Coordinates of C-alpha atoms in Angstrom, one line a residue:
Chain A
M1 CA -0.1 0.1 0.0
N2 CA 2.7 2.8 0.7
S3 CA 5.4 0.6 -0.8
K4 CA 7.2 3.0 -3.5
S5 CA 10.1 2.2 -6.1
N6 CA 12.0 4.7 -4.6
P7 CA 12.4 5.8 -0.6
L8 CA 11.1 8.1 0.9
S9 CA 12.6 11.6 1.1
L10 CA 13.8 13.4 4.2
D11 CA 10.5 15.8 4.1
E12 CA 8.0 13.2 3.7
L13 CA 9.9 10.7 5.9
S14 CA 9.5 13.4 8.7
Q15 CA 6.2 13.4 7.9
L16 CA 5.6 10.1 8.6
S17 CA 7.0 9.8 11.7
Q18 CA 4.0 11.1 13.6
P19 CA 4.1 9.9 17.5
R20 CA 1.9 7.1 18.4
D21 CA -0.7 8.5 20.4
T22 CA -2.3 11.5 19.0
N23 CA -3.9 12.8 22.2
P24 CA -2.1 15.7 23.8
L25 CA 0.1 14.9 27.0
T26 CA -2.0 15.9 30.2
F27 CA -1.4 16.0 33.8
K28 CA -3.7 13.5 34.4
K29 CA -2.1 11.2 31.6
W30 CA 1.5 12.4 32.8
F31 CA 0.8 9.9 36.8
T32 CA -1.2 7.5 35.5
N33 CA 1.6 6.9 33.1
I34 CA 4.2 7.0 35.7
W35 CA 1.6 4.8 38.0
E36 CA 0.8 2.0 35.7
T37 CA 4.6 1.7 35.0
F38 CA 5.7 1.8 38.9
R39 CA 2.8 -1.2 39.5
S40 CA 3.4 -3.2 36.7
V41 CA 7.1 -3.3 37.1
T42 CA 6.8 -4.2 41.0
T43 CA 4.2 -7.1 39.9
G44 CA 6.8 -8.5 37.6
L45 CA 9.3 -8.0 40.7
G46 CA 7.4 -9.8 42.8
I47 CA 7.3 -13.0 40.5
T48 CA 11.2 -13.1 40.0
M49 CA 11.3 -12.7 43.7
K50 CA 9.3 -16.1 44.4
Y51 CA 11.7 -17.7 41.8
V52 CA 14.1 -16.7 43.8
T53 CA 13.1 -17.7 47.1
S54 CA 10.6 -20.8 46.7
V55 CA 11.5 -22.0 42.9
K56 CA 13.6 -24.9 43.0
P57 CA 16.7 -24.6 40.5
V58 CA 15.6 -26.7 37.3
T59 CA 18.8 -26.5 35.2
I60 CA 20.6 -29.6 34.8
E61 CA 24.8 -28.5 35.2
Y62 CA 26.0 -30.8 32.5
P63 CA 29.2 -32.2 33.3
E64 CA 28.3 -33.1 36.8
V65 CA 24.8 -34.4 36.4
R66 CA 23.8 -36.2 33.0
E67 CA 20.1 -35.8 32.5
V68 CA 19.0 -39.7 31.8
L69 CA 17.8 -39.9 28.1
P70 CA 14.2 -41.9 27.7
D71 CA 14.5 -45.6 26.7
T72 CA 13.7 -44.6 23.3
S73 CA 15.8 -41.9 22.3
R74 CA 17.2 -41.4 19.3
S75 CA 21.3 -40.6 19.3
R76 CA 24.3 -42.6 17.8
L77 CA 23.1 -45.2 15.9
F78 CA 24.7 -48.9 16.7
N79 CA 24.6 -51.9 14.5
D80 CA 25.5 -55.8 15.9
V81 CA 27.0 -56.8 12.5
D82 CA 26.3 -60.2 14.5
N83 CA 22.9 -60.3 13.6
C84 CA 23.2 -58.2 10.8
I85 CA 22.2 -59.9 7.1
S86 CA 23.0 -57.9 4.8
C87 CA 19.5 -57.0 3.5
F88 CA 20.3 -53.7 2.3
Q89 CA 16.5 -52.2 3.3
C90 CA 18.5 -49.8 6.2
A91 CA 20.8 -48.2 3.6
N92 CA 17.9 -48.0 0.9
V93 CA 15.4 -46.1 3.7
C94 CA 17.5 -44.0 4.4
P95 CA 16.4 -40.6 3.5
V96 CA 20.1 -38.9 2.9
D97 CA 22.0 -41.7 2.3
C98 CA 24.8 -42.1 4.9
I99 CA 24.9 -46.0 5.3
Y100 CA 27.1 -47.7 3.4
I101 CA 27.3 -51.6 3.1
A102 CA 29.3 -54.2 1.3
A103 CA 28.5 -57.7 1.3
V104 CA 29.1 -60.6 -0.8
R105 CA 28.0 -64.2 -1.1
R106 CA 29.2 -66.6 1.8
D107 CA 31.2 -69.5 0.8
K108 CA 28.8 -72.6 0.8
E109 CA 31.7 -74.8 2.4
A110 CA 31.8 -72.4 5.3
P111 CA 30.3 -73.1 8.4
K112 CA 26.3 -72.0 8.8
L113 CA 26.0 -69.1 10.5
K114 CA 22.3 -67.6 12.2
T115 CA 21.1 -64.5 13.6
D116 CA 19.7 -64.7 17.4
G117 CA 15.9 -64.8 16.0
G118 CA 17.5 -67.7 13.9
N119 CA 17.4 -66.4 10.7
P120 CA 20.3 -68.3 8.5
I121 CA 23.0 -65.2 7.2
K122 CA 24.0 -65.8 3.6
L123 CA 25.6 -62.4 2.7
D124 CA 29.2 -62.1 4.5
L125 CA 29.6 -58.1 5.4
I126 CA 32.9 -56.9 4.4
Q127 CA 32.1 -53.3 5.1
Y128 CA 29.4 -51.6 7.0
T129 CA 29.9 -47.9 7.8
I130 CA 27.6 -45.0 9.3
D131 CA 29.2 -41.8 8.5
T132 CA 27.2 -40.3 11.4
A133 CA 27.9 -36.4 10.7
L134 CA 25.8 -37.4 7.7
C135 CA 23.2 -39.2 10.1
C136 CA 20.1 -37.1 10.6
Y137 CA 18.7 -39.4 13.4
C138 CA 15.3 -39.9 11.6
G139 CA 15.1 -43.6 13.2
L140 CA 13.7 -44.8 9.7
C141 CA 16.4 -47.4 9.5
T142 CA 15.9 -49.0 12.8
T143 CA 12.0 -49.3 11.7
V144 CA 12.7 -51.7 8.6
C145 CA 15.6 -53.6 10.2
P146 CA 14.1 -57.4 10.0
T147 CA 16.4 -58.6 12.3
G148 CA 16.1 -55.9 14.4
C149 CA 20.3 -55.6 14.4
I150 CA 20.7 -51.7 14.0
T151 CA 19.2 -49.3 16.5
H152 CA 19.6 -46.0 18.1
T153 CA 21.1 -46.1 21.5
T154 CA 21.2 -43.5 24.2
D155 CA 25.0 -42.8 23.8
Y156 CA 25.2 -38.9 22.5
E157 CA 28.7 -37.7 23.3
Y158 CA 30.7 -38.4 20.4
S159 CA 32.2 -35.3 19.1
Q160 CA 35.5 -35.8 16.9
Y161 CA 38.4 -33.1 15.8
T162 CA 37.5 -33.5 12.0
V163 CA 34.6 -35.4 10.0
D164 CA 36.4 -38.2 9.1
Q165 CA 36.9 -39.3 12.6
M166 CA 32.2 -39.4 12.5
K167 CA 32.4 -42.2 9.9
Y168 CA 32.5 -45.2 11.5
D169 CA 33.2 -49.2 11.0
Y170 CA 30.9 -51.3 12.4
L171 CA 33.2 -54.4 12.0
D172 CA 36.0 -52.7 13.6
E173 CA 36.8 -54.1 16.8
E174 CA 36.9 -51.1 19.0
V175 CA 33.5 -50.6 17.6
R176 CA 31.9 -53.9 18.2
A177 CA 33.7 -53.7 22.1
W178 CA 30.4 -50.7 22.4
K179 CA 27.6 -53.5 22.2
S180 CA 28.3 -54.4 26.2
R181 CA 28.1 -50.4 26.7
L182 CA 25.6 -49.2 24.6
I183 CA 23.3 -52.5 23.9
K184 CA 20.9 -52.4 27.2
Chain B
M1 CA 11.7 15.8 15.4
E2 CA 14.1 18.2 16.5
E3 CA 17.2 16.5 14.2
N4 CA 15.0 16.9 11.6
N5 CA 15.1 20.5 12.1
N6 CA 18.7 20.8 12.5
H7 CA 19.3 19.2 9.3
S8 CA 17.2 21.6 7.5
N9 CA 18.7 25.0 9.0
I10 CA 22.4 23.2 7.5
E11 CA 20.9 22.9 4.3
T12 CA 20.1 26.6 3.9
E13 CA 22.8 28.2 5.2
T14 CA 25.3 26.1 2.9
E15 CA 22.5 25.5 0.3
E16 CA 24.3 23.9 -2.5
K17 CA 27.5 22.5 -0.7
L18 CA 25.7 19.5 2.0
K19 CA 23.1 17.3 1.0
T20 CA 21.7 15.4 3.0
D21 CA 21.1 11.3 2.0
L22 CA 19.2 8.0 3.1
L23 CA 21.6 5.6 5.1
T24 CA 21.6 2.0 3.9
L25 CA 22.3 -0.2 6.5
N26 CA 21.5 -4.5 6.4
M27 CA 20.3 -5.9 9.4
G28 CA 20.9 -9.2 9.4
P29 CA 22.1 -11.7 8.5
Q30 CA 23.7 -12.8 11.7
H31 CA 21.4 -10.8 14.0
P32 CA 19.8 -12.0 17.2
A33 CA 16.8 -9.8 16.5
T34 CA 15.6 -12.0 12.9
H35 CA 14.8 -15.3 14.4
G36 CA 17.7 -17.0 11.9
V37 CA 19.5 -15.4 8.5
L38 CA 17.0 -12.8 7.4
R39 CA 18.3 -9.7 6.0
V40 CA 16.5 -6.8 5.9
E41 CA 18.1 -4.3 3.9
I42 CA 16.8 -0.8 5.8
K43 CA 17.0 2.8 4.1
T44 CA 16.9 5.0 7.2
D45 CA 17.5 9.0 8.2
S46 CA 19.3 8.2 12.0
E47 CA 16.6 5.9 13.6
I48 CA 13.7 6.6 11.1
V49 CA 13.3 3.8 8.3
A50 CA 12.5 4.8 5.3
E51 CA 12.8 1.6 3.0
A52 CA 12.7 -1.6 4.4
T53 CA 13.5 -4.9 2.0
P54 CA 13.6 -8.1 3.2
H55 CA 16.6 -10.3 1.1
L56 CA 15.8 -14.1 1.6
G57 CA 17.6 -17.0 0.8
Y58 CA 20.1 -17.6 3.3
L59 CA 18.7 -20.4 4.6
H60 CA 17.2 -22.5 1.3
R61 CA 18.2 -25.9 1.4
C62 CA 16.2 -27.2 -2.1
M63 CA 14.0 -29.3 0.4
E64 CA 11.4 -29.4 -2.8
K65 CA 13.3 -31.1 -5.4
H66 CA 14.7 -33.1 -3.0
C67 CA 11.5 -34.3 -2.3
E68 CA 11.2 -35.8 -6.1
N69 CA 13.7 -38.0 -5.4
L70 CA 12.6 -39.4 -2.2
E71 CA 10.0 -41.9 -1.1
Y72 CA 6.9 -41.3 0.1
R73 CA 8.1 -42.0 3.5
Q74 CA 11.4 -40.2 3.9
V75 CA 10.3 -36.9 2.9
I76 CA 8.8 -37.1 6.5
P77 CA 12.6 -36.1 8.0
F78 CA 12.7 -33.0 5.5
C79 CA 9.5 -31.9 6.7
D80 CA 10.0 -31.4 9.8
R81 CA 13.5 -29.5 9.2
M82 CA 10.6 -26.2 7.9
D83 CA 9.9 -25.4 10.7
Y84 CA 11.7 -27.0 13.4
L85 CA 9.8 -25.1 16.3
A86 CA 6.9 -26.8 15.1
A87 CA 8.1 -30.2 13.4
M88 CA 5.0 -31.8 14.4
N89 CA 2.2 -29.5 12.7
M90 CA 4.3 -29.6 9.1
E91 CA 4.4 -33.6 9.4
W92 CA 0.9 -33.8 9.6
G93 CA -0.7 -31.9 6.9
Y94 CA 2.4 -33.7 4.4
V95 CA 0.8 -36.9 5.8
L96 CA -2.8 -35.4 5.6
A97 CA -2.5 -35.1 1.6
I98 CA -0.9 -38.3 1.5
E99 CA -3.8 -39.7 3.4
K100 CA -6.3 -38.0 1.7
M101 CA -5.0 -39.1 -2.0
L102 CA -5.0 -43.2 -0.9
G103 CA -8.0 -43.0 1.0
T104 CA -6.8 -44.6 4.3
E105 CA -8.6 -44.8 7.1
I106 CA -7.0 -43.3 10.6
T107 CA -7.9 -44.8 13.6
P108 CA -9.7 -42.7 16.2
R109 CA -6.9 -43.4 18.6
A110 CA -4.1 -42.4 16.0
Q111 CA -6.1 -39.0 15.3
Y112 CA -6.6 -38.0 19.4
V113 CA -2.8 -39.3 19.7
R114 CA -2.0 -36.2 16.4
T115 CA -4.8 -34.2 17.6
M116 CA -3.0 -33.8 21.3
V117 CA 0.9 -33.9 19.8
A118 CA 0.1 -31.1 17.1
E119 CA -1.8 -28.4 20.1
L120 CA 1.2 -29.8 22.4
Q121 CA 3.5 -28.3 19.9
R122 CA 1.2 -25.1 19.2
I123 CA 1.5 -24.4 22.8
A124 CA 5.5 -24.8 22.7
S125 CA 5.8 -22.9 19.5
H126 CA 3.8 -20.0 21.3
L127 CA 6.0 -20.4 24.7
M128 CA 8.6 -19.9 22.2
F129 CA 7.3 -16.8 20.6
F130 CA 7.0 -15.3 23.8
G131 CA 10.3 -15.8 25.4
T132 CA 12.1 -14.3 22.0
Y133 CA 9.4 -11.7 21.7
A134 CA 10.7 -10.4 25.4
I135 CA 14.2 -11.0 24.6
D136 CA 13.7 -8.7 21.2
L137 CA 12.5 -6.0 23.6
G138 CA 15.0 -6.2 26.0
A139 CA 13.8 -8.3 29.1
F140 CA 15.6 -11.5 28.8
S141 CA 13.8 -13.6 32.0
P142 CA 10.5 -14.8 30.7
F143 CA 12.8 -16.8 27.9
L144 CA 13.8 -18.5 30.5
Y145 CA 10.4 -18.9 32.0
A146 CA 9.0 -20.0 28.7
F147 CA 11.8 -22.6 28.5
Q148 CA 10.8 -24.6 31.6
D149 CA 7.7 -24.9 30.8
R150 CA 8.6 -26.2 26.8
E151 CA 10.9 -28.4 28.2
F152 CA 8.6 -30.1 29.9
I153 CA 6.6 -31.0 25.8
L154 CA 10.2 -31.5 24.7
R155 CA 10.3 -34.2 26.3
I156 CA 7.2 -35.5 26.0
F157 CA 7.8 -35.6 22.3
E158 CA 11.3 -37.1 23.5
E159 CA 9.7 -40.3 25.1
L160 CA 7.3 -40.7 22.2
S161 CA 9.2 -40.3 19.3
G162 CA 12.7 -40.2 20.5
V163 CA 14.4 -36.6 19.7
R164 CA 13.4 -33.0 21.2
L165 CA 12.7 -31.2 18.0
L166 CA 12.8 -32.8 14.2
Y167 CA 10.9 -35.9 15.4
N168 CA 9.4 -37.7 12.7
Y169 CA 6.0 -39.3 14.7
I170 CA 3.7 -38.9 12.8
W171 CA 3.4 -41.2 10.0
V172 CA 0.9 -41.8 6.7
G173 CA -1.7 -44.5 8.6
G174 CA -1.3 -43.1 11.9
V175 CA 1.6 -42.3 14.6
W176 CA 4.9 -44.0 15.4
R177 CA 4.4 -45.1 18.9
D178 CA 1.6 -45.0 21.1
I179 CA 1.4 -42.9 24.3
N180 CA 0.7 -44.8 27.4
D181 CA -1.5 -43.6 30.3
D182 CA 1.4 -42.5 32.6
Q183 CA 2.0 -39.4 30.0
L184 CA -1.6 -38.8 29.7
K185 CA -1.4 -38.2 33.4
R186 CA 1.4 -36.0 32.9
I187 CA 0.1 -34.4 30.4
S188 CA -3.1 -33.2 32.4
T189 CA -1.1 -32.4 35.7
F190 CA 1.4 -30.4 33.1
L191 CA -1.7 -28.1 31.6
E192 CA -3.6 -27.6 35.2
T193 CA 0.2 -25.5 36.3
L194 CA 0.6 -24.2 32.4
E195 CA -2.7 -22.4 33.1
E196 CA -1.4 -20.4 36.5
N197 CA 2.4 -20.4 34.9
L198 CA 0.6 -18.1 31.7
K199 CA -1.5 -16.3 33.9
K200 CA 1.6 -15.2 35.4
Y201 CA 3.6 -14.9 32.6
H202 CA 0.9 -12.3 31.1
S203 CA 0.9 -10.2 34.0
L204 CA 4.5 -10.3 34.2
V205 CA 4.8 -9.2 30.4
G206 CA 2.0 -8.6 28.2
E207 CA 0.6 -6.2 31.1
N208 CA 3.9 -4.4 32.0
K209 CA 3.6 -0.5 31.1
I210 CA 6.8 -0.9 29.2
F211 CA 6.1 -3.8 26.9
I212 CA 2.9 -1.8 26.6
E213 CA 4.4 1.2 25.0
R214 CA 6.8 -0.5 22.8
T215 CA 3.7 -2.4 20.8
A216 CA 0.4 -0.7 21.2
N217 CA -0.1 1.2 17.9
V218 CA 3.4 -0.4 16.2
A219 CA 2.9 -1.8 12.9
K220 CA -0.9 -1.9 12.3
I221 CA -1.5 -4.6 9.9
T222 CA -5.6 -3.6 9.3
P223 CA -7.1 -6.4 7.3
E224 CA -7.1 -4.7 3.7
L225 CA -3.7 -5.1 3.9
A226 CA -3.1 -8.6 5.6
Y227 CA -6.2 -9.9 2.6
E228 CA -3.8 -8.8 -0.4
Y229 CA -0.6 -10.3 1.3
G230 CA -2.9 -13.5 2.2
A231 CA -1.4 -13.4 5.5
T232 CA -3.3 -16.2 7.8
G233 CA -2.9 -17.4 11.3
P234 CA -2.0 -15.2 14.2
V235 CA -1.2 -12.6 12.2
L236 CA -4.7 -12.1 10.4
R237 CA -6.3 -12.9 13.3
G238 CA -4.6 -10.6 15.3
A239 CA -6.1 -7.7 12.6
G240 CA -9.7 -8.7 13.9
V241 CA -10.3 -11.0 11.5
K242 CA -12.3 -14.4 12.1
W243 CA -10.6 -17.4 10.3
D244 CA -9.2 -20.3 11.6
L245 CA -8.4 -23.3 9.7
R246 CA -9.2 -25.7 12.6
K247 CA -12.7 -23.8 12.6
D248 CA -13.6 -23.2 9.2
R249 CA -12.2 -26.0 7.3
P250 CA -12.0 -28.4 10.1
Y251 CA -9.4 -31.3 9.1
G252 CA -8.4 -34.1 11.8
I253 CA -11.4 -34.6 14.2
Y254 CA -11.1 -30.5 15.0
D255 CA -15.0 -30.2 14.6
K256 CA -15.2 -32.6 17.8
F257 CA -13.9 -29.9 20.2
D258 CA -15.2 -27.1 21.3
F259 CA -13.0 -24.1 21.2
D260 CA -13.1 -20.0 20.3
V261 CA -11.4 -18.4 17.8
I262 CA -9.7 -15.5 19.1
T263 CA -8.9 -12.4 17.8
G264 CA -7.3 -9.1 18.4
K265 CA -9.2 -6.4 20.3
G266 CA -7.2 -3.0 20.0
E267 CA -7.2 -3.4 24.0
K268 CA -4.1 -1.6 24.6
G269 CA -4.0 0.4 21.1
T270 CA -5.6 -0.4 17.7
V271 CA -7.1 -3.1 16.0
G272 CA -3.6 -5.2 14.8
D273 CA -1.1 -4.1 16.3
C274 CA 1.7 -5.9 17.7
W275 CA 0.5 -6.2 21.5
D276 CA -2.9 -7.6 19.1
R277 CA -0.3 -10.1 17.8
Y278 CA 1.2 -11.2 21.4
Q279 CA -2.2 -11.1 22.8
V280 CA -3.7 -13.8 20.2
R281 CA -1.2 -15.9 20.4
I282 CA -1.1 -15.9 24.6
L283 CA -4.8 -16.5 24.4
E284 CA -4.4 -19.5 22.0
M285 CA -2.0 -21.4 24.2
F286 CA -5.4 -21.3 26.2
E287 CA -7.3 -22.4 23.6
S288 CA -4.9 -25.5 22.8
I289 CA -5.2 -26.4 26.6
K290 CA -9.0 -26.5 25.6
I291 CA -8.6 -28.7 23.2
I292 CA -5.9 -30.8 24.8
K293 CA -8.1 -31.4 27.7
Q294 CA -11.2 -32.8 25.4
C295 CA -8.7 -34.8 23.8
L296 CA -7.7 -36.5 27.8
D297 CA -11.5 -36.8 28.4
G298 CA -12.1 -38.6 24.7
I299 CA -9.4 -40.6 24.0
E300 CA -9.6 -44.1 23.1
E301 CA -8.5 -47.4 22.9
G302 CA -8.0 -49.5 20.1
P303 CA -4.5 -49.4 17.4
V304 CA -2.4 -46.1 16.3
M305 CA -1.5 -47.4 12.9
A306 CA -4.0 -48.3 10.0
K307 CA -3.0 -50.8 7.2
V308 CA -0.6 -49.1 4.5
P309 CA 1.1 -50.8 1.4
K310 CA 5.3 -51.3 2.7
I311 CA 6.2 -49.3 -0.3
I312 CA 3.4 -46.6 -1.1
K313 CA 2.7 -45.4 -4.4
V314 CA -0.2 -42.2 -4.5
P315 CA -2.2 -42.8 -7.4
E316 CA -2.0 -40.3 -9.9
G317 CA -3.1 -36.7 -9.2
E318 CA -3.0 -33.7 -7.6
I319 CA -3.9 -32.4 -4.0
F320 CA -3.8 -29.6 -2.2
V321 CA -3.7 -29.1 1.5
R322 CA -3.9 -27.1 4.2
T323 CA -3.6 -27.0 7.8
E324 CA -3.4 -24.4 10.8
C325 CA 0.2 -24.2 11.8
P326 CA 1.4 -22.0 14.5
R327 CA 2.1 -19.2 12.6
G328 CA -0.1 -19.6 10.0
E329 CA -1.4 -22.0 6.7
L330 CA 0.7 -24.1 5.8
G331 CA -0.2 -25.7 2.2
Y332 CA 1.1 -28.4 0.2
H333 CA 0.2 -28.9 -3.4
L334 CA 1.0 -32.5 -3.8
I335 CA 1.1 -34.1 -7.4
S336 CA 1.5 -37.8 -8.3
D337 CA 2.6 -39.3 -10.9
G338 CA 2.1 -43.4 -9.6
G339 CA 5.3 -43.6 -8.9
K340 CA 7.3 -43.9 -5.6
T341 CA 8.5 -40.7 -5.3
P342 CA 6.2 -37.2 -5.4
Y343 CA 6.7 -35.9 -9.1
R344 CA 6.7 -32.4 -7.7
L345 CA 5.7 -31.5 -3.8
K346 CA 5.1 -27.4 -3.6
V347 CA 5.0 -26.0 0.1
K348 CA 3.0 -22.6 0.2
S349 CA 4.5 -20.8 4.1
S350 CA 2.7 -18.5 6.0
C351 CA 5.9 -17.0 6.9
F352 CA 7.4 -16.1 3.5
T353 CA 3.8 -14.4 3.1
H354 CA 4.4 -12.5 6.4
T355 CA 8.2 -11.7 5.6
S356 CA 6.9 -10.0 2.9
M357 CA 4.8 -7.6 4.4
L358 CA 7.8 -5.9 6.4
G359 CA 8.1 -3.7 3.4
D360 CA 5.3 -1.8 3.6
L361 CA 4.8 -2.4 7.7
A362 CA 8.4 -0.8 7.9
P363 CA 8.3 3.4 6.3
G364 CA 8.0 5.3 9.2
M365 CA 8.9 3.1 11.8
L366 CA 11.8 3.6 14.5
I367 CA 14.0 0.4 14.2
A368 CA 13.9 -0.4 17.5
D369 CA 9.8 -0.6 16.2
L370 CA 11.2 -2.6 13.4
V371 CA 12.7 -5.4 15.8
A372 CA 9.3 -5.7 17.4
T373 CA 7.3 -5.8 14.7
I374 CA 9.9 -9.2 13.3
G375 CA 9.4 -10.5 16.6
S376 CA 5.5 -10.1 16.7
I377 CA 4.8 -11.9 13.0
D378 CA 7.1 -14.8 14.4
I379 CA 8.3 -15.9 11.4
V380 CA 10.9 -19.1 11.1
L381 CA 13.5 -18.7 8.4
G382 CA 13.8 -22.6 8.1
E383 CA 9.7 -22.2 6.3
V384 CA 9.9 -19.2 4.3
D385 CA 13.3 -20.5 2.1
R386 CA 12.4 -24.5 2.8

């Protein structure tokens, strides 16, 4: 409505910047303003004083005190590779493609393996890497997994110095050892 | 005013040598009052704004184009990331569009849970507005009070879905996890304390004389201007127009509930000023509490997921679905060619419309009032740029 292609000139500006309240300031109004300011500020200070005296602190002082996350919490992904049947469903459903899987057909003469649920493992995993820097923690991969081997754990402290270090190879011995710590 | 007179005095003395010009000032992209990465280019004469041009695109993430390469289920996490303060409402609109195309019947319990989380999200979002608006105007402690209550809602959502902001909770056909009795009980006790707290917060901020002076009669949006731009949500209702999709075009099970549509009355100034928009949001929280209470009374036992094919293939055609989100109406225009992925997903965002109003509202205003205006239209830049 007011928009013009050219900015307003200084004269137009000084006309525009009218005082908000067009009514003249009377003595009565002046005193009411002071009284209302005083009253509302004291009300606010009263609420503040209530918080000072009677409300318990709610801040969790992080490194010393740690909040217990609910079991459903979606934090670091963990894949239990012993139970994985390399079905690629998690990689397919991932909206940001952060799961890298490679698998080969298992040798027929090799001893037969089964998951905890009794599914035969027909493929040998040779790579299972998740780029946690890319992961959007949507939880879709955990819902499609037929054996339930990929899960979100409640572990949330894993900052690193470089982006490359955020890639975790779940076949690595060190990463496998997380199982006892992360899976309850 | 005095300063302007001085200007003209100087001009008359050295008439042709000196010229006064408007100063161009960039507010943002990194500015605490722009709520994200909005840049407002302001032409100003010391304190008075002559022209303000919002520049967008700093948070553009190609969401619409990405969705064309994703299956229907995979789009939901992307919808979350538009308005990250009201992710539940973002998901619901998208899911509604697909369900209408598929013709899926939603179970009653899922409907109740959806309504409940959407209204809780609305409260959380408005609390966020309340806190940040107070910060914009120079009061810090209300922000912390608001976060204390918001924390409870986020905790409930964390238990339900697993995360605190980007939920991926409302799925095609229902919701991810069921809500349990303990959580319902905690919500009902929380609502009691929230009602008391909100009254306290309103007397702390809304009734404060300094706050009223900063917001009343500032950035008046007339119904005509709101219609012209297509403003929706609290901005439109703040202008005194009674329009709420939940009441006028009910989706989900909103037709079952009894609640009022809040409009701006111009109690402290004129209708459609910043204070009215603030008040509309505060009172809307009470209406949301009303709706959640009715949900808690009426919730039925049963499954929360309807039967949906494993790979969703939406029949060929197109649909436009809009829902009432905390910041206004959100529209999804979905075109399907019968494949696994959307052919086109266009999002109509209310924040975008509201941001474009700045150019009309700003001229003649003080820079400090511009901050109050941007705060009062409550934009989230993730939704503006997508």
